[in-house]
PDB file of C-alpha atoms and ligand atoms in Angstrom:
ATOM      1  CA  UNK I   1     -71.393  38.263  15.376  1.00  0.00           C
ATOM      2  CA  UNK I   2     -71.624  39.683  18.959  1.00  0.00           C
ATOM      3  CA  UNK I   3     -68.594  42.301  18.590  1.00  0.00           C
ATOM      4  CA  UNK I   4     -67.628  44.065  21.701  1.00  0.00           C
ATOM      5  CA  UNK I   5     -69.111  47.849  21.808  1.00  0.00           C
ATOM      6  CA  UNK I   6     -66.591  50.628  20.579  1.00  0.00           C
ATOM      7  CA  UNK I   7     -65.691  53.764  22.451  1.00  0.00           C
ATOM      8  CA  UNK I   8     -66.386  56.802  20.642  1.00  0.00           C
ATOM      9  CA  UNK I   9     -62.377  57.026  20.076  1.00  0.00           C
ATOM     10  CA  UNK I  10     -62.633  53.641  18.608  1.00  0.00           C
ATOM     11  CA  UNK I  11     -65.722  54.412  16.633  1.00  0.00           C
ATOM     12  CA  UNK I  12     -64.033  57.285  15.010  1.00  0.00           C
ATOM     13  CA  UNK I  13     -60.879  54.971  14.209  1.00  0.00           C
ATOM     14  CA  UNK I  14     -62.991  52.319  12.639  1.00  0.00           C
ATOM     15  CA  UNK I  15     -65.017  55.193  10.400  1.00  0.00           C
ATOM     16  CA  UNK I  16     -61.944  56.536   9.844  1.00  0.00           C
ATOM     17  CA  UNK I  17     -60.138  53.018   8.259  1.00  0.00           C
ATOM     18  CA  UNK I  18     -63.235  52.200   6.328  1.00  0.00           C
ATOM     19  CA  UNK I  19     -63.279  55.834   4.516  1.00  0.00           C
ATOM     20  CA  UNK I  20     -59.964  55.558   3.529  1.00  0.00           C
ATOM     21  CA  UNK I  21     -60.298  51.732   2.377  1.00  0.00           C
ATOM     22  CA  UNK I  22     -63.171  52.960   0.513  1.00  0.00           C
ATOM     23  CA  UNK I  23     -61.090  55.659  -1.439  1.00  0.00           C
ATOM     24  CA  UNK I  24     -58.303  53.199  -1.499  1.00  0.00           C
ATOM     25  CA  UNK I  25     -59.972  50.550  -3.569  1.00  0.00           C
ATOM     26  CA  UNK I  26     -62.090  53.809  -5.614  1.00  0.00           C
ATOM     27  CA  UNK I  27     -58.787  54.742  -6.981  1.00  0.00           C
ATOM     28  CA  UNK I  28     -56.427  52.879  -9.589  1.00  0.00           C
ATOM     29  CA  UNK I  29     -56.425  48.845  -9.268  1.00  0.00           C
ATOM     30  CA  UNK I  30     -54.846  47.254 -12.368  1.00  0.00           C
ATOM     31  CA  UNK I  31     -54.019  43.952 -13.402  1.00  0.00           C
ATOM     32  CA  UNK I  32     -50.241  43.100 -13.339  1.00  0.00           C
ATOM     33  CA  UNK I  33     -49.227  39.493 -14.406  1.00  0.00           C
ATOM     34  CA  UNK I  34     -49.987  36.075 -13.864  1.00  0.00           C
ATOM     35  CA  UNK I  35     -46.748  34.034 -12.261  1.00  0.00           C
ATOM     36  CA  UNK I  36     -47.350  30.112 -12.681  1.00  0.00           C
ATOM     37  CA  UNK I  37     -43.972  29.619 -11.063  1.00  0.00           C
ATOM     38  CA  UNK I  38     -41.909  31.316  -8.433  1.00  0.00           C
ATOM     39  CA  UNK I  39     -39.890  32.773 -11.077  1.00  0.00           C
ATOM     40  CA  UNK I  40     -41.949  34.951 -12.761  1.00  0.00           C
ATOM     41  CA  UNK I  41     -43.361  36.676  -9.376  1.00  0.00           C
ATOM     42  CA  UNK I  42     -43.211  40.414  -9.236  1.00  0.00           C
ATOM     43  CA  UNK I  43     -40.200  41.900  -7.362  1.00  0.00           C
ATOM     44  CA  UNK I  44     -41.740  42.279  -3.918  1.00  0.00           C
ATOM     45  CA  UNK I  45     -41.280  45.936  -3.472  1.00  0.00           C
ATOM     46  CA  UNK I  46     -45.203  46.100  -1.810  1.00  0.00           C
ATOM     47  CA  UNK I  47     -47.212  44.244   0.555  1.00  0.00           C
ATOM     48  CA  UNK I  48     -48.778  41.809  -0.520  1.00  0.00           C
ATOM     49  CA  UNK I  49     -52.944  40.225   0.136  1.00  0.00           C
ATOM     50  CA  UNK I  50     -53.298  36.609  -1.241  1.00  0.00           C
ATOM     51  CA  UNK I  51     -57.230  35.202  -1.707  1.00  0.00           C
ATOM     52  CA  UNK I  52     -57.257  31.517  -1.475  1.00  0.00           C
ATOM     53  CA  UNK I  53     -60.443  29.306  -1.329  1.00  0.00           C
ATOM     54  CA  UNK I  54     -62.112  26.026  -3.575  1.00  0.00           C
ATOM     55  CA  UNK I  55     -62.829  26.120  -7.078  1.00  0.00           C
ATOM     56  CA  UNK I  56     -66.044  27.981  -7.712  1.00  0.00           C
ATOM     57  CA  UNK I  57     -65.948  29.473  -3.944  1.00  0.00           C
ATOM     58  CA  UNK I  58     -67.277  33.091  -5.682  1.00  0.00           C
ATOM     59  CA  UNK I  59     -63.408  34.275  -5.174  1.00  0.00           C
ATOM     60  CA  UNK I  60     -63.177  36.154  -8.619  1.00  0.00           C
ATOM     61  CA  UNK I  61     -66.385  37.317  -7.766  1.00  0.00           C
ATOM     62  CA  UNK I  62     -65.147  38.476  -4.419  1.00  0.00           C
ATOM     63  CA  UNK I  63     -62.606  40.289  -6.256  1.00  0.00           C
ATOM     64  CA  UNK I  64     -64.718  42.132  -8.673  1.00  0.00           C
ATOM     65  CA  UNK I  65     -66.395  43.277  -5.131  1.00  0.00           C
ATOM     66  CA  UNK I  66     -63.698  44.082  -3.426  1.00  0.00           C
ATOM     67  CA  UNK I  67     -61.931  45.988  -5.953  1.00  0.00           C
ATOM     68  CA  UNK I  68     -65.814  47.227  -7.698  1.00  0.00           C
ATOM     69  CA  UNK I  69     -64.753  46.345 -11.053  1.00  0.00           C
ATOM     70  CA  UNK I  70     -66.806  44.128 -13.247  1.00  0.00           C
ATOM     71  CA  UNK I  71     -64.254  41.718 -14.494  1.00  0.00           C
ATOM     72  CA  UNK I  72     -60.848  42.112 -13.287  1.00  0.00           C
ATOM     73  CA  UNK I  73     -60.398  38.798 -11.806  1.00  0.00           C
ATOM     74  CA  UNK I  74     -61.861  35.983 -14.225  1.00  0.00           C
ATOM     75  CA  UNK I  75     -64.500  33.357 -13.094  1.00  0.00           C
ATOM     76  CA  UNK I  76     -64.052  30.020 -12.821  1.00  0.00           C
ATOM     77  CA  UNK I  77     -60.915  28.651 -13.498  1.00  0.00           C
ATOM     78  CA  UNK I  78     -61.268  25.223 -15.792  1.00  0.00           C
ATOM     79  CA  UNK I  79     -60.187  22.421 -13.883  1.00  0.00           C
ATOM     80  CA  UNK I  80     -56.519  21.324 -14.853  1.00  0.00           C
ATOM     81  CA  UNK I  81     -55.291  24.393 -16.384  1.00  0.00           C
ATOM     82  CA  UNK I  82     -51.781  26.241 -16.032  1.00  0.00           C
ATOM     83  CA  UNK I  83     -52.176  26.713 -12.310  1.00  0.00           C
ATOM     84  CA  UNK I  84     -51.063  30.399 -11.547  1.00  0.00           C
ATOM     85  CA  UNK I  85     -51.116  33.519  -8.780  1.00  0.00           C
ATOM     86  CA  UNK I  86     -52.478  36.469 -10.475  1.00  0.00           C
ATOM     87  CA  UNK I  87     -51.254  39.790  -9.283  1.00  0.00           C
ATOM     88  CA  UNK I  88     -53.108  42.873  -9.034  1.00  0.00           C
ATOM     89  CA  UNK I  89     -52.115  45.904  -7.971  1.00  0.00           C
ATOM     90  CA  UNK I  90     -53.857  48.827  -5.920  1.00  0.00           C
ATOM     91  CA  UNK I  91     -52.954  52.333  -5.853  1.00  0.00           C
ATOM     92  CA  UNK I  92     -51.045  55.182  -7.794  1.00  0.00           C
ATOM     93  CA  UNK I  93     -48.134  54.934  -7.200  1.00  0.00           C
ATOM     94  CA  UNK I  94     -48.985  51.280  -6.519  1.00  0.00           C
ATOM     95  CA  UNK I  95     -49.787  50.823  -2.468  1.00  0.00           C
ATOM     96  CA  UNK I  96     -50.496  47.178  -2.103  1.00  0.00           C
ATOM     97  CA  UNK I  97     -51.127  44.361  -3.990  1.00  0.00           C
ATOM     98  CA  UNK I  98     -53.453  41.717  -4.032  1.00  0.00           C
ATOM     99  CA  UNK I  99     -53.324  37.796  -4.879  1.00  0.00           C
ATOM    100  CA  UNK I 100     -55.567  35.845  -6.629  1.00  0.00           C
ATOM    101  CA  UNK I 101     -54.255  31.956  -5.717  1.00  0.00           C
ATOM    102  CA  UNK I 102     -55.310  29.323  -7.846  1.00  0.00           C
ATOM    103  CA  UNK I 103     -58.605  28.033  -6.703  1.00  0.00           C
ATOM    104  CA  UNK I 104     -57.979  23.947  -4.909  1.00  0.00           C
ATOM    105  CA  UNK I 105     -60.525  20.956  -4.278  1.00  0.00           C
ATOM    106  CA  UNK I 106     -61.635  20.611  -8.261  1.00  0.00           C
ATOM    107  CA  UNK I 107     -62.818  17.142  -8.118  1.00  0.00           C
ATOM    108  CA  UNK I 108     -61.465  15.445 -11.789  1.00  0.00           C
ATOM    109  CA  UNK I 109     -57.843  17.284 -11.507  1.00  0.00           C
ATOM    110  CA  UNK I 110     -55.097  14.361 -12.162  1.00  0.00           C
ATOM    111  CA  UNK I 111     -52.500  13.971  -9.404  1.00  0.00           C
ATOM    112  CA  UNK I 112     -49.835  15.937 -11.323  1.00  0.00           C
ATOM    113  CA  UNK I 113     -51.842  18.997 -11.289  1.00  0.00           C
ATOM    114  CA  UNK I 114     -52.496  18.604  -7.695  1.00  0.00           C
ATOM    115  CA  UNK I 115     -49.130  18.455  -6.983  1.00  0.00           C
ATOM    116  CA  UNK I 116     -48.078  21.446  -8.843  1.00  0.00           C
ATOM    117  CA  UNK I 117     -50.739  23.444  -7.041  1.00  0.00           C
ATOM    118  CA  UNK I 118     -49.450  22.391  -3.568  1.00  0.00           C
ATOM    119  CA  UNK I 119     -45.820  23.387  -4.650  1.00  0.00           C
ATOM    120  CA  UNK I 120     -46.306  26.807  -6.213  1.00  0.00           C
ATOM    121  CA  UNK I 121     -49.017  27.436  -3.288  1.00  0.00           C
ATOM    122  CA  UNK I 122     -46.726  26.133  -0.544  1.00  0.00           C
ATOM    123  CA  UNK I 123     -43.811  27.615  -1.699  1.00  0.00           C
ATOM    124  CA  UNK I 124     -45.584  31.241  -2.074  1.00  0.00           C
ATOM    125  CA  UNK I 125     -46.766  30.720   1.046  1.00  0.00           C
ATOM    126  CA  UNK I 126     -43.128  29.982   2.476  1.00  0.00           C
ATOM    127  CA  UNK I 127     -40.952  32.532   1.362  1.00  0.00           C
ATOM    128  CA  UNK I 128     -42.854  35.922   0.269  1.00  0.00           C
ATOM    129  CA  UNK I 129     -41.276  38.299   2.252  1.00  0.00           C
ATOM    130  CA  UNK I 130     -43.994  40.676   1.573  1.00  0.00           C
ATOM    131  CA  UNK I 131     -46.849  38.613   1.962  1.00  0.00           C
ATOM    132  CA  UNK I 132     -48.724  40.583   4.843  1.00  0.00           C
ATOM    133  CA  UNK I 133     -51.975  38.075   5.252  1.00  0.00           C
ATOM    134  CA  UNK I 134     -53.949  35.408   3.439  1.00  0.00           C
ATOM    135  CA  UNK I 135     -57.744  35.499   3.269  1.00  0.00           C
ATOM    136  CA  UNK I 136     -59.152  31.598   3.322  1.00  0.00           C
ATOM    137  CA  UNK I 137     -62.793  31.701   1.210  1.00  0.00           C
ATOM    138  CA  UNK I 138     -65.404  29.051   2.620  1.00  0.00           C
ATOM    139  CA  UNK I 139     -68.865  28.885   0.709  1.00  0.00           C
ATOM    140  CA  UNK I 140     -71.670  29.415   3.277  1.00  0.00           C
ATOM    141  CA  UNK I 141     -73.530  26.548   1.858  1.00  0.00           C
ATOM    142  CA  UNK I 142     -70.982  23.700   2.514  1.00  0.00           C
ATOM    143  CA  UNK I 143     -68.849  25.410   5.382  1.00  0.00           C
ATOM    144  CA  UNK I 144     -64.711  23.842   6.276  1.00  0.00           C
ATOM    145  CA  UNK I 145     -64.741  21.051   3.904  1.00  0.00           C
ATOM    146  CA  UNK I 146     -61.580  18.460   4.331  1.00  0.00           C
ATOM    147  CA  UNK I 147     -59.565  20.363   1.533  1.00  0.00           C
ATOM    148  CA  UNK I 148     -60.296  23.930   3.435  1.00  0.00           C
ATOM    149  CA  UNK I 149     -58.433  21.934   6.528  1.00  0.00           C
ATOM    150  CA  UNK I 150     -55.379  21.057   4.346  1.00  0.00           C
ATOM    151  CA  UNK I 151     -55.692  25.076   3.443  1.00  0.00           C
ATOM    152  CA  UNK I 152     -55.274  25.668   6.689  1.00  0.00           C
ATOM    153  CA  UNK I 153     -52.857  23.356   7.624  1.00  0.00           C
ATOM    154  CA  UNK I 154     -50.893  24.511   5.043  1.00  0.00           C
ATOM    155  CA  UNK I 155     -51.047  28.298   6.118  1.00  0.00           C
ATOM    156  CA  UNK I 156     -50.383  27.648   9.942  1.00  0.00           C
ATOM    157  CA  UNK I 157     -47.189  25.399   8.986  1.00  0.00           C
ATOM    158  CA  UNK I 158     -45.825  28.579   6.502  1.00  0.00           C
ATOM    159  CA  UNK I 159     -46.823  31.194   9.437  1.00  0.00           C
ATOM    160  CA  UNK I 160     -48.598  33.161   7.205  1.00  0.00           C
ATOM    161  CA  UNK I 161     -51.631  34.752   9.426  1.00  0.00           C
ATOM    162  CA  UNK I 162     -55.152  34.501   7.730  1.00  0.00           C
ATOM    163  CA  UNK I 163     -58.582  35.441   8.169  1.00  0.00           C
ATOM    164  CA  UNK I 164     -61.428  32.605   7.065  1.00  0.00           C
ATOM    165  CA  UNK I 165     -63.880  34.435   4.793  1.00  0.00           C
ATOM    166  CA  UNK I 166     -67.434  33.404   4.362  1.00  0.00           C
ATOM    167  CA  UNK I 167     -68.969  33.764   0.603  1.00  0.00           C
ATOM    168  CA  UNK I 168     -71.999  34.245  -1.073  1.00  0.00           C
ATOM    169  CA  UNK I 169     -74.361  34.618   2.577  1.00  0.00           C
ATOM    170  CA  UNK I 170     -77.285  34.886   0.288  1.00  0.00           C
ATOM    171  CA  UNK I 171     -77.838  31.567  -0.971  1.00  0.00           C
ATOM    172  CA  UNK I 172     -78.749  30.449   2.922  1.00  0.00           C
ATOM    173  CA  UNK I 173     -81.102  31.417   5.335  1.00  0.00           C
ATOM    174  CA  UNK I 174     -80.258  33.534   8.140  1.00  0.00           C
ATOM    175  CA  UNK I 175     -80.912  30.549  10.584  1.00  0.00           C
ATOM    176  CA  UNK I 176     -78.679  28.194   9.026  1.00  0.00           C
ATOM    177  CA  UNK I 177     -75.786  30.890   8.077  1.00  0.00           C
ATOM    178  CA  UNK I 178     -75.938  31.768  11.778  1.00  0.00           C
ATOM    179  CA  UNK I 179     -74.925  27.637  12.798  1.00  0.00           C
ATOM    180  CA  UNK I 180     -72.030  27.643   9.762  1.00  0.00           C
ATOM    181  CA  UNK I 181     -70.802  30.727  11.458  1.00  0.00           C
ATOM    182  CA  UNK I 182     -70.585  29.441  14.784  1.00  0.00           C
ATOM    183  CA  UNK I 183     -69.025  25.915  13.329  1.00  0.00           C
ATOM    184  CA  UNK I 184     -66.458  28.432  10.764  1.00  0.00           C
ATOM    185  CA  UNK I 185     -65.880  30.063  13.889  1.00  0.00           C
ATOM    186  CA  UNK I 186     -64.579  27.304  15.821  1.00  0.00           C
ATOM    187  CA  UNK I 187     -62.537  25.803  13.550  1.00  0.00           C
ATOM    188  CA  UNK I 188     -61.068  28.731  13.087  1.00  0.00           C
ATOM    189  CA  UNK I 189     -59.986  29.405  16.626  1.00  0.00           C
ATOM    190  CA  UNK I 190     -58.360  25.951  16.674  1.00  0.00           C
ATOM    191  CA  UNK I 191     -55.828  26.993  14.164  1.00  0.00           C
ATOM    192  CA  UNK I 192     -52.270  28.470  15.374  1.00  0.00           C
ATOM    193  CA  UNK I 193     -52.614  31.426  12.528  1.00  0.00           C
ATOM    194  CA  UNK I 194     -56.149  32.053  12.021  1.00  0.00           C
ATOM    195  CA  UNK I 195     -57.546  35.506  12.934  1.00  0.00           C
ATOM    196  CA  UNK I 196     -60.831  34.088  15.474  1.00  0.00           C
ATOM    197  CA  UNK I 197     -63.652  36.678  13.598  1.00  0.00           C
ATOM    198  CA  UNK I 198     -64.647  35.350  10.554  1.00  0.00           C
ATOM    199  CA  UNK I 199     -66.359  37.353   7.834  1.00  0.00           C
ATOM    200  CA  UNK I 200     -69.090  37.105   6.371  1.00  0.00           C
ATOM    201  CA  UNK I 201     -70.129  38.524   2.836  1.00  0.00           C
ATOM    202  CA  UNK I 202     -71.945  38.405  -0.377  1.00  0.00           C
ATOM    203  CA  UNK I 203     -70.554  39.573  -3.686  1.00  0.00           C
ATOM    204  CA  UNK I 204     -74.293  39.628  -5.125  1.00  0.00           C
ATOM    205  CA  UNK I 205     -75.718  42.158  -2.478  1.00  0.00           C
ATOM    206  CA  UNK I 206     -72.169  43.552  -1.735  1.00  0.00           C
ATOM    207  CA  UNK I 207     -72.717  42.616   1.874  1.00  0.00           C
ATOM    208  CA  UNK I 208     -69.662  42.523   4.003  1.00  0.00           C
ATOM    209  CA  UNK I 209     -67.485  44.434   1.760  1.00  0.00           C
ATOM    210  CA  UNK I 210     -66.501  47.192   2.995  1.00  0.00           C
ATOM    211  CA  UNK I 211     -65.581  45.438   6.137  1.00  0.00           C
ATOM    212  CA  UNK I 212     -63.679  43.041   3.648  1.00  0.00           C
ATOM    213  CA  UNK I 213     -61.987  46.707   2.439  1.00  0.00           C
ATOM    214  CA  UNK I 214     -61.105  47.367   6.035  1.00  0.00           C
ATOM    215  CA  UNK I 215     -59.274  44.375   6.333  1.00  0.00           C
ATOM    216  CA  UNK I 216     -57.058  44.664   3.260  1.00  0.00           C
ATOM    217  CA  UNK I 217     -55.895  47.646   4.330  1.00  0.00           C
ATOM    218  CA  UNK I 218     -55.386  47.178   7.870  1.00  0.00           C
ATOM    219  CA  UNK I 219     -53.469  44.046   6.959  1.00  0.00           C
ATOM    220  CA  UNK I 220     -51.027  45.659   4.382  1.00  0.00           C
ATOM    221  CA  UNK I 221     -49.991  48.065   7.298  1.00  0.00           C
ATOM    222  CA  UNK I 222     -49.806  50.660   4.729  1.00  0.00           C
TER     223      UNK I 222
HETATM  224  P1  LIG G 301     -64.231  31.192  -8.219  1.00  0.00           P
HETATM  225  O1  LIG G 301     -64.109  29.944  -9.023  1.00  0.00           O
HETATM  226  O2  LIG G 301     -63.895  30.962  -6.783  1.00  0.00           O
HETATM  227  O3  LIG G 301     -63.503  32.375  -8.794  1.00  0.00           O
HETATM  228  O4  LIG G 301     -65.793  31.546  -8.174  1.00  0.00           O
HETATM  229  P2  LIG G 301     -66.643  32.588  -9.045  1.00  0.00           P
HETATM  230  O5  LIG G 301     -66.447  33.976  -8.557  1.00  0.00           O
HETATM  231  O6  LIG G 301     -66.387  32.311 -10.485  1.00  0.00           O
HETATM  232  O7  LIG G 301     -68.121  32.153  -8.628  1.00  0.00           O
HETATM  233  C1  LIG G 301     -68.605  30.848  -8.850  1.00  0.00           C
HETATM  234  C2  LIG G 301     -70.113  30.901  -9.039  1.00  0.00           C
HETATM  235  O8  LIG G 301     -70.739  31.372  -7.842  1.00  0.00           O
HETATM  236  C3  LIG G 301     -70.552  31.858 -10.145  1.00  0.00           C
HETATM  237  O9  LIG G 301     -71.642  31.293 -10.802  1.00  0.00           O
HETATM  238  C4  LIG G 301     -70.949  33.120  -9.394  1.00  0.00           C
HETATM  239  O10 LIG G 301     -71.928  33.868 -10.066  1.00  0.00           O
HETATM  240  C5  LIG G 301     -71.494  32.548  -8.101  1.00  0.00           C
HETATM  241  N1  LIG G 301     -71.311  33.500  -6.973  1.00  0.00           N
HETATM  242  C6  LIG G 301     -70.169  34.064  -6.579  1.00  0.00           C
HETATM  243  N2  LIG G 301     -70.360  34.876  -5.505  1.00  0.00           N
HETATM  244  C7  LIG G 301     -71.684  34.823  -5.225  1.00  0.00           C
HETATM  245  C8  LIG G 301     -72.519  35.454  -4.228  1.00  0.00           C
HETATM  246  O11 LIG G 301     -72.086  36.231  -3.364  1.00  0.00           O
HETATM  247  N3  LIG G 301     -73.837  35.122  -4.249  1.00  0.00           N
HETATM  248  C9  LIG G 301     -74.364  34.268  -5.163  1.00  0.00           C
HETATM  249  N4  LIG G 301     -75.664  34.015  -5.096  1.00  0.00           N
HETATM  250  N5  LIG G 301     -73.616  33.680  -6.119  1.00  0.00           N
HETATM  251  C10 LIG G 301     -72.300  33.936  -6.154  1.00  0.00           C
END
């Protein structure tokens, strides 16, 4: 959490990005479509922010933050269902969009649903032209689980640069949320496309948001 100090310059840069993230996200964000194959993507005429993380990680919630609607992405996806990206776009005339991958790690999904998840994920992941940066959800209370590894893997073999995202920081204490920082951190920093700061945030006391805000936009280089 120790962040280097800011020159007034950069100060006023940084106030400056989260204002206009702020009115970014306070203006139009709409569902588009769900794509469960490459076909049926959007044309790629914006860039786009994909969310990827483990079943039940709070990444709809995340979502519903991020964007400060109640509902737009839906919780909890059942285990073995059509495995899709949902698209949703920001902005009017539409600026960015962002990506809601299909949550990995359920623990009863049979092996073909697995492997269809890998492929549509992978192949995303591989050829979106427009696909600016992923953001990697870990739950605070279990930290970089095996799966989250094979995330990872999978995003520094496609190139694709990502930041790791910590969720719901309120269900730990302070103590222990600063030692699965620390441990995110590192793991982090051992990975060819991982930004080294991880977040940290809560969807229940909307803590890290706006920072999360900042991040979406700098990332879409809009
Ligand atoms: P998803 O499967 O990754 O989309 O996860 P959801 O957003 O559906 O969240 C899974 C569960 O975690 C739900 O019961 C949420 O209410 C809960 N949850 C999500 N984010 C938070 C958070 O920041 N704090 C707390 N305490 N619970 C959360």
């Amino acid at each position: 959490m120790s962040e280097p100090a800011l020159s007034p310059e950069e100060q006023a840069a940084r106030a400056d990005l989260l204002e206009r993230a702020r009115l970014l996200f306070a203006g139009r964000v709409d569902f588009l479509k769900s794509a469960p194959a490459l076909k049926f993507l959007p044309d790629p005429e914006v860039p786009e922010i994909a969310f990827a993380g483990r079943s039940n990680v709070g990444k709809s919630s995340l979502l519903n933050a991020l964007t400060g609607r109640k509902s737009i992405a839906r919780t909890s996806v059942t285990p073995g269902r059509t495995q899709e990206l949902n698209f949703f776009e920001v902005g009017e005339p539409t600026r960015l969009r962002l990506v809601d991958m299909p949550g990995y790690g359920f623990a009863k999904a049979p092996p073909k649903v697995v492997e269809q998840w890998r492929r549509l994920v992978r192949d995303y992941l591989r050829g979106r032209v427009v696909l600016k940066r992923t953001l990697l959800l870990i739950d605070s209370r279990h930290g970089v689980k095996p799966v989250d590894d094979e995330m990872m893997q999978m995003l520094d073999e496609a190139g694709v640069g990502y930041r790791v995202v910590l969720t719901k920081a309120d269900k730990i204490k302070a103590t222990d949320l600063a030692q699965v920082l620390a441990a995110t951190q590192a793991a982090a920093r051992k990975r060819t496309a991982a930004y080294p700061q991880v977040l940290v945030t809560s969807s229940e006391l909307k803590l890290g948001i706006e920072d999360l805000r900042a991040a979406v936009l700098e990332d879409s280089e809009i």
